[in-house]
Short mmCIF file of C-alpha atoms and ligand atoms in Angstrom, two decimals:
data_model
loop_
_atom_site.label_atom_id
_atom_site.label_comp_id
_atom_site.label_asym_id
_atom_site.label_seq_id
_atom_site.Cartn_x
_atom_site.Cartn_y
_atom_site.Cartn_z
CA UNK A 21 2.58 -7.60 33.87
CA UNK A 22 5.60 -5.15 35.89
CA UNK A 23 5.88 -2.28 34.21
CA UNK A 24 9.47 -0.08 33.17
CA UNK A 25 10.68 3.06 31.23
CA UNK A 26 11.05 0.93 28.48
CA UNK A 27 7.63 -0.11 27.86
CA UNK A 28 5.47 2.37 29.86
CA UNK A 29 5.23 5.41 28.56
CA UNK A 30 2.13 8.67 30.27
CA UNK A 31 2.24 10.33 26.37
CA UNK A 32 0.62 13.60 27.88
CA UNK A 33 3.71 14.83 29.47
CA UNK A 34 5.37 15.03 25.28
CA UNK A 35 3.15 17.13 24.21
CA UNK A 36 4.89 19.41 21.44
CA UNK A 37 4.01 21.91 19.22
CA UNK A 38 5.14 21.91 15.38
CA UNK A 39 6.46 24.53 13.73
CA UNK A 40 5.27 25.71 10.26
CA UNK A 41 6.70 23.56 7.12
CA UNK A 42 7.89 25.29 4.37
CA UNK A 43 5.34 24.28 2.34
CA UNK A 44 2.51 24.12 4.60
CA UNK A 45 0.22 26.69 6.17
CA UNK A 46 0.80 26.28 10.23
CA UNK A 47 -1.06 24.59 12.29
CA UNK A 48 -3.30 27.19 14.19
CA UNK A 49 -6.02 25.72 16.84
CA UNK A 50 -3.82 23.30 19.35
CA UNK A 51 -5.67 20.31 20.75
CA UNK A 52 -7.92 21.71 23.59
CA UNK A 53 -7.98 18.11 25.45
CA UNK A 54 -5.64 16.80 27.69
CA UNK A 55 -4.99 13.39 25.41
CA UNK A 56 -3.05 12.04 28.47
CA UNK A 57 -3.19 8.22 27.15
CA UNK A 58 -1.28 5.32 28.56
CA UNK A 59 0.56 2.75 26.17
CA UNK A 60 1.97 -0.04 26.87
CA UNK A 61 3.60 -1.78 23.78
CA UNK A 62 5.16 -4.61 25.86
CA UNK A 63 1.40 -5.45 25.81
CA UNK A 64 0.32 -3.57 23.21
CA UNK A 65 -2.49 -1.96 24.61
CA UNK A 66 -3.66 1.86 24.40
CA UNK A 67 -5.91 3.46 26.84
CA UNK A 68 -7.32 6.40 25.48
CA UNK A 69 -9.79 8.42 27.91
CA UNK A 70 -11.98 10.81 26.14
CA UNK A 71 -14.24 13.40 27.85
CA UNK A 72 -17.88 12.38 27.73
CA UNK A 73 -17.52 9.30 25.85
CA UNK A 74 -20.67 7.64 27.18
CA UNK A 75 -19.50 3.90 26.35
CA UNK A 76 -16.35 2.32 25.77
CA UNK A 77 -14.70 1.79 22.68
CA UNK A 78 -12.81 -1.22 22.20
CA UNK A 79 -10.71 -1.73 19.14
CA UNK A 80 -7.76 -3.73 17.47
CA UNK A 81 -5.39 -2.39 15.00
CA UNK A 82 -3.58 -4.57 12.78
CA UNK A 83 -1.36 -3.53 9.37
CA UNK A 84 1.10 -5.25 7.11
CA UNK A 85 0.41 -8.91 7.48
CA UNK A 86 1.78 -8.94 3.59
CA UNK A 87 -0.22 -12.24 2.49
CA UNK A 88 1.62 -13.66 -0.30
CA UNK A 89 -0.76 -15.92 -1.93
CA UNK A 90 -1.75 -17.19 -5.57
CA UNK A 91 -2.86 -19.86 -7.62
CA UNK A 92 -3.22 -20.55 -11.74
CA UNK A 93 -5.81 -17.78 -11.69
CA UNK A 94 -3.77 -15.01 -11.29
CA UNK A 95 -0.59 -16.83 -13.53
CA UNK A 96 -0.26 -14.03 -16.24
CA UNK A 97 1.05 -11.86 -13.57
CA UNK A 98 3.20 -14.33 -12.22
CA UNK A 99 6.20 -12.11 -13.05
CA UNK A 100 4.21 -9.03 -11.48
CA UNK A 101 4.19 -10.88 -7.76
CA UNK A 102 7.56 -12.82 -7.97
CA UNK A 103 9.35 -10.78 -5.60
CA UNK A 104 6.61 -9.85 -3.21
CA UNK A 105 6.06 -13.31 -3.31
CA UNK A 106 9.52 -14.38 -2.10
CA UNK A 107 10.65 -15.54 -5.08
CA UNK A 108 8.45 -18.40 -4.96
CA UNK A 109 8.13 -18.09 -8.66
CA UNK A 110 9.81 -21.68 -8.91
CA UNK A 111 6.51 -22.87 -7.72
CA UNK A 112 4.50 -21.57 -9.26
CA UNK A 113 1.82 -21.51 -10.20
CA UNK A 114 0.47 -22.24 -6.65
CA UNK A 115 1.21 -21.34 -3.62
CA UNK A 116 -1.12 -22.17 -1.20
CA UNK A 117 -1.75 -20.51 2.14
CA UNK A 118 0.33 -21.52 5.39
CA UNK A 119 -1.80 -20.30 8.16
CA UNK A 120 1.22 -20.85 10.82
CA UNK A 121 3.46 -18.23 8.59
CA UNK A 122 0.86 -15.35 9.52
CA UNK A 123 -0.59 -14.21 12.48
CA UNK A 124 -4.05 -12.50 11.50
CA UNK A 125 -5.87 -15.87 12.34
CA UNK A 126 -4.65 -14.84 16.02
CA UNK A 127 -5.43 -11.85 16.14
CA UNK A 128 -9.00 -12.43 14.48
CA UNK A 129 -10.35 -15.40 16.34
CA UNK A 130 -9.84 -13.64 19.52
CA UNK A 131 -11.51 -10.48 18.33
CA UNK A 132 -14.89 -11.68 19.99
CA UNK A 133 -13.70 -13.44 23.10
CA UNK A 134 -11.82 -9.98 23.77
CA UNK A 135 -14.85 -7.75 23.07
CA UNK A 136 -13.90 -5.83 20.19
CA UNK A 137 -16.27 -3.00 19.25
CA UNK A 138 -13.91 -2.70 15.89
CA UNK A 139 -11.31 -3.98 13.95
CA UNK A 140 -9.59 -1.73 11.94
CA UNK A 141 -7.08 -3.13 8.70
CA UNK A 142 -4.69 -0.21 8.05
CA UNK A 143 -3.05 -1.67 5.31
CA UNK A 144 -0.34 -3.86 3.79
CA UNK A 145 -2.55 -6.80 4.29
CA UNK A 146 -1.83 -8.31 1.49
CA UNK A 147 1.78 -7.98 -0.63
CA UNK A 148 0.06 -7.73 -3.99
CA UNK A 149 -3.40 -8.20 -5.16
CA UNK A 150 -4.09 -11.56 -6.09
CA UNK A 151 -7.41 -13.19 -6.26
CA UNK A 152 -5.99 -15.55 -3.43
CA UNK A 153 -4.92 -13.11 -1.13
CA UNK A 154 -8.01 -11.28 -1.09
CA UNK A 155 -10.37 -14.57 -0.93
CA UNK A 156 -7.96 -15.63 2.12
CA UNK A 157 -8.37 -11.47 3.74
CA UNK A 158 -12.10 -11.74 3.13
CA UNK A 159 -12.88 -14.86 4.59
CA UNK A 160 -10.80 -14.27 8.19
CA UNK A 161 -12.21 -10.64 8.10
CA UNK A 162 -15.50 -11.85 8.32
CA UNK A 163 -14.67 -14.88 10.68
CA UNK A 164 -14.09 -12.33 12.79
CA UNK A 165 -17.84 -11.33 13.76
CA UNK A 166 -16.91 -7.88 14.69
CA UNK A 167 -17.40 -4.71 12.10
CA UNK A 168 -13.96 -4.25 10.26
CA UNK A 169 -12.63 -1.48 8.60
CA UNK A 170 -10.30 -1.78 5.90
CA UNK A 171 -7.91 1.33 4.12
CA UNK A 172 -5.08 -0.04 1.74
CA UNK A 173 -1.44 0.16 1.44
CA UNK A 174 0.61 0.68 -1.47
CA UNK A 175 1.09 -3.06 -2.06
CA UNK A 176 -2.34 -4.31 -1.57
CA UNK A 177 -2.83 -2.86 -5.03
CA UNK A 178 0.60 -2.91 -6.50
CA UNK A 179 1.34 -5.73 -9.15
CA UNK A 180 4.60 -4.87 -10.04
CA UNK A 181 6.23 -3.30 -13.52
CA UNK A 182 2.65 -2.93 -14.50
CA UNK A 183 2.28 0.30 -16.68
CA UNK A 184 0.59 3.35 -14.99
CA UNK A 185 0.36 5.98 -12.43
CA UNK A 186 -0.27 4.81 -8.88
CA UNK A 187 -3.58 7.09 -9.06
CA UNK A 188 -4.75 5.22 -11.76
CA UNK A 189 -3.31 1.86 -10.80
CA UNK A 190 -5.17 2.07 -7.11
CA UNK A 191 -8.07 2.45 -9.03
CA UNK A 192 -7.81 0.12 -11.13
CA UNK A 193 -6.91 -2.29 -8.60
CA UNK A 194 -9.56 -1.55 -5.71
CA UNK A 195 -12.17 -1.78 -8.60
CA UNK A 196 -11.12 -5.00 -10.08
CA UNK A 197 -9.99 -6.84 -6.87
CA UNK A 198 -10.16 -5.19 -3.31
CA UNK A 199 -13.69 -4.02 -2.98
CA UNK A 200 -15.02 -7.02 -1.21
CA UNK A 201 -12.37 -6.11 1.58
CA UNK A 202 -14.23 -2.80 2.14
CA UNK A 203 -17.37 -1.93 4.11
CA UNK A 204 -20.38 -2.36 1.61
CA UNK A 205 -21.00 0.66 -0.15
CA UNK A 206 -18.28 2.94 0.98
CA UNK A 207 -15.90 5.05 -1.58
CA UNK A 208 -12.21 2.88 -0.81
CA UNK A 209 -10.76 6.40 -0.51
CA UNK A 210 -12.23 8.15 2.08
CA UNK A 211 -15.47 6.98 4.28
CA UNK A 212 -16.68 7.28 7.92
CA UNK A 213 -18.43 5.36 10.39
CA UNK A 214 -19.60 6.03 13.73
CA UNK A 215 -19.66 3.60 16.09
CA UNK A 216 -20.40 4.01 19.99
CA UNK A 217 -20.06 7.60 19.86
CA UNK A 218 -16.55 7.62 17.97
CA UNK A 219 -16.05 8.52 14.18
CA UNK A 220 -13.92 6.42 12.76
CA UNK A 221 -12.85 8.03 9.60
CA UNK A 222 -10.54 5.99 6.37
CA UNK A 223 -8.48 7.60 4.63
CA UNK A 224 -6.14 6.11 1.50
CA UNK A 225 -2.69 7.81 1.74
CA UNK A 226 -1.36 4.80 0.36
CA UNK A 227 0.00 6.73 -2.97
CA UNK A 228 1.72 8.90 -0.20
CA UNK A 229 -0.39 11.94 -1.34
CA UNK A 230 -4.36 13.77 -0.54
CA UNK A 231 -6.17 14.88 -3.22
CA UNK A 232 -8.61 17.78 -3.15
CA UNK A 233 -11.88 15.51 -2.45
CA UNK A 234 -9.98 13.79 0.61
CA UNK A 235 -9.13 17.06 1.86
CA UNK A 236 -12.57 18.59 1.37
CA UNK A 237 -14.13 15.05 3.33
CA UNK A 238 -11.64 15.49 6.21
CA UNK A 239 -12.76 18.79 7.13
CA UNK A 240 -16.27 17.70 6.47
CA UNK A 241 -15.65 14.74 8.75
CA UNK A 242 -13.71 16.85 11.44
CA UNK A 243 -16.42 19.90 11.89
CA UNK A 244 -18.49 17.32 13.04
CA UNK A 245 -17.49 17.37 16.33
CA UNK A 246 -17.39 13.93 17.96
CA UNK A 247 -14.66 12.03 18.91
CA UNK A 248 -12.00 11.11 15.65
CA UNK A 249 -10.46 7.81 15.33
CA UNK A 250 -8.38 8.33 11.85
CA UNK A 251 -7.06 5.36 9.89
CA UNK A 252 -4.31 5.66 7.25
CA UNK A 253 -1.58 3.49 5.50
CA UNK A 254 1.37 5.86 5.75
CA UNK A 255 2.25 7.48 8.91
CA UNK A 256 1.96 11.31 9.15
CA UNK A 257 5.32 13.13 8.73
CA UNK A 258 6.47 15.81 11.81
CA UNK A 259 9.64 17.36 12.11
CA UNK A 260 12.36 14.62 13.28
CA UNK A 261 10.21 11.96 11.46
CA UNK A 262 11.79 9.95 8.60
CA UNK A 263 11.31 11.97 5.46
CA UNK A 264 9.21 9.66 3.50
CA UNK A 265 6.28 10.34 5.54
CA UNK A 266 2.83 11.24 4.21
CA UNK A 267 2.84 15.22 4.40
CA UNK A 268 7.15 15.47 4.54
CA UNK A 269 8.22 18.61 2.52
CA UNK A 270 11.60 16.30 2.15
CA UNK A 271 9.06 13.46 0.04
CA UNK A 272 9.50 13.56 -3.47
CA UNK A 273 11.94 11.87 -6.12
CA UNK A 274 14.78 12.63 -4.78
CA UNK A 275 14.40 10.62 -2.05
CA UNK A 276 12.41 7.63 -3.56
CA UNK A 277 14.51 4.56 -2.61
CA UNK A 278 12.20 1.60 -4.02
CA UNK A 279 10.96 2.33 -7.30
CA UNK A 280 13.27 0.58 -9.50
CA UNK A 281 12.96 -2.54 -7.33
CA UNK A 282 9.24 -1.88 -6.79
CA UNK A 283 9.44 -1.58 -10.72
CA UNK A 284 6.73 1.71 -10.76
CA UNK A 285 6.84 4.75 -11.32
CA UNK A 286 9.05 7.05 -9.48
CA UNK A 287 7.73 9.53 -6.90
CA UNK A 288 5.93 13.00 -7.93
CA UNK A 289 8.60 15.69 -7.61
CA UNK A 290 7.11 16.93 -4.30
CA UNK A 291 3.96 16.42 -2.28
CA UNK A 292 0.68 17.95 -3.64
CA UNK A 293 -0.78 21.53 -1.28
CA UNK A 294 -3.50 19.07 -0.57
CA UNK A 295 -1.75 16.82 1.29
CA UNK A 296 0.40 19.55 3.08
CA UNK A 297 -2.47 21.27 4.07
CA UNK A 298 -4.29 17.83 4.92
CA UNK A 299 -1.51 16.59 7.56
CA UNK A 300 -1.85 20.57 8.85
CA UNK A 301 -5.70 20.10 9.13
CA UNK A 302 -5.33 16.47 11.10
CA UNK A 303 -3.01 17.85 13.64
CA UNK A 304 -5.05 20.87 14.05
CA UNK A 305 -8.57 19.13 15.04
CA UNK A 306 -9.34 19.47 18.51
CA UNK A 307 -11.67 16.25 18.58
CA UNK A 308 -8.96 13.98 17.04
CA UNK A 309 -8.62 11.01 19.41
CA UNK A 310 -5.58 9.40 17.43
CA UNK A 311 -4.22 8.85 13.94
CA UNK A 312 -3.59 4.79 13.42
CA UNK A 313 -1.13 3.70 10.64
CA UNK A 314 0.92 0.91 9.96
CA UNK A 315 3.76 0.72 6.34
CA UNK A 316 7.08 1.01 9.07
CA UNK A 317 6.42 -2.39 10.01
CA UNK A 318 7.28 -0.95 13.82
CA UNK A 319 5.78 0.02 17.05
CA UNK A 320 6.32 4.09 17.17
CA UNK A 321 4.45 6.63 18.94
CA UNK A 322 4.65 10.42 17.60
CA UNK A 323 3.19 13.70 19.29
CA UNK A 324 2.74 16.28 17.08
CA UNK A 325 0.89 19.68 18.10
CA UNK A 326 -0.29 17.87 20.50
CA UNK A 327 -1.80 15.15 18.62
CA UNK A 328 -1.14 11.54 19.14
CA UNK A 329 -0.11 9.40 16.22
CA UNK A 330 0.75 5.42 16.39
CA UNK A 331 1.87 2.86 13.84
CA UNK A 332 1.42 -0.47 14.65
CA UNK A 333 4.17 -3.04 14.23
CA UNK A 334 3.80 -5.86 11.35
CA UNK A 335 0.79 -8.30 12.10
CA UNK A 336 3.18 -11.76 12.57
CA UNK A 337 6.39 -10.08 12.03
CA UNK A 338 7.35 -10.40 15.93
CA UNK A 339 5.57 -13.20 18.30
CA UNK A 340 4.05 -11.06 20.60
CA UNK A 341 3.70 -7.06 19.26
CA UNK A 342 1.31 -8.08 16.58
CA UNK A 343 -1.38 -5.65 16.75
CA UNK A 344 -2.60 -2.74 19.23
CA UNK A 345 -5.62 -3.15 21.27
CA UNK A 346 -7.25 0.63 22.31
CA UNK A 347 -9.78 1.41 24.43
CA UNK A 348 -11.32 4.70 24.58
CA UNK A 349 -13.89 5.54 27.72
CA UNK A 350 -15.24 8.43 29.31
CA UNK A 351 -13.28 10.25 31.32
FE1 FE2 B 25 3.15 -0.26 3.08
#
């Protein structure tokens, strides 16, 4: 494929240093590796050379497939998934999978053929936690034949209109429904695994907030020194990015656009101190190879404090841009 300015980007040249935010501590340790990556959104691939990496590590990042499958088993929640189910209430009690609608099948069926070492599923794979959605996703993940790493998005655990805080509802629906989608035995809010010399760290920021335990977990994992691929659902904030990103000083009730539509509690007044500290800690981690998120349904890359962050488009939302294939290799 011919490269042009639009779809070629050498990321190294765009390094910036982020200023301290009003509510956060300053990032004090800039990146020590060059992190000169090659990204091609046209073909959806990213190459990340990494000093000293012995084996190749190839992975695919998939987000926001937003499954809307349900059946009689969830009839009692019909009102809670009617809107995200694209107002299919008239067709209740059953909406069965329509494979042509979504492209997770393609993205996963080619995983083995493409010799992937892992698949990262970075949230909003489901539009709500119906039994049919979870079963459908689980079957596809298992069919991939390669290890997969799932972390929830804000919709995965959300049945609209149920009472309770985001924190409580996340806990409840992960336990009731989403548990089978995670690697066995992990803590769904934070876990890590080393594959081919690369540490995959999964952190659930689907409430837009980070708690104390997650912050400590990040610090412990980061201190281990091996190259880290961080997967989360919501992108981290850097100055200039949209105000609603994770760790934004602008995030809060005043700019919550959808709380009435999504029938949930309004965002807190502002983010927790741990959220700001987490953002700063991540952006100050010299062994961080990259941050991979979804949520915004668009292909973007951001660079802050010398770190590279990527959000992948909604899988199925565009005929070609369905996921990002990443290769890490020794440099
Ligand atoms: Fe989302």
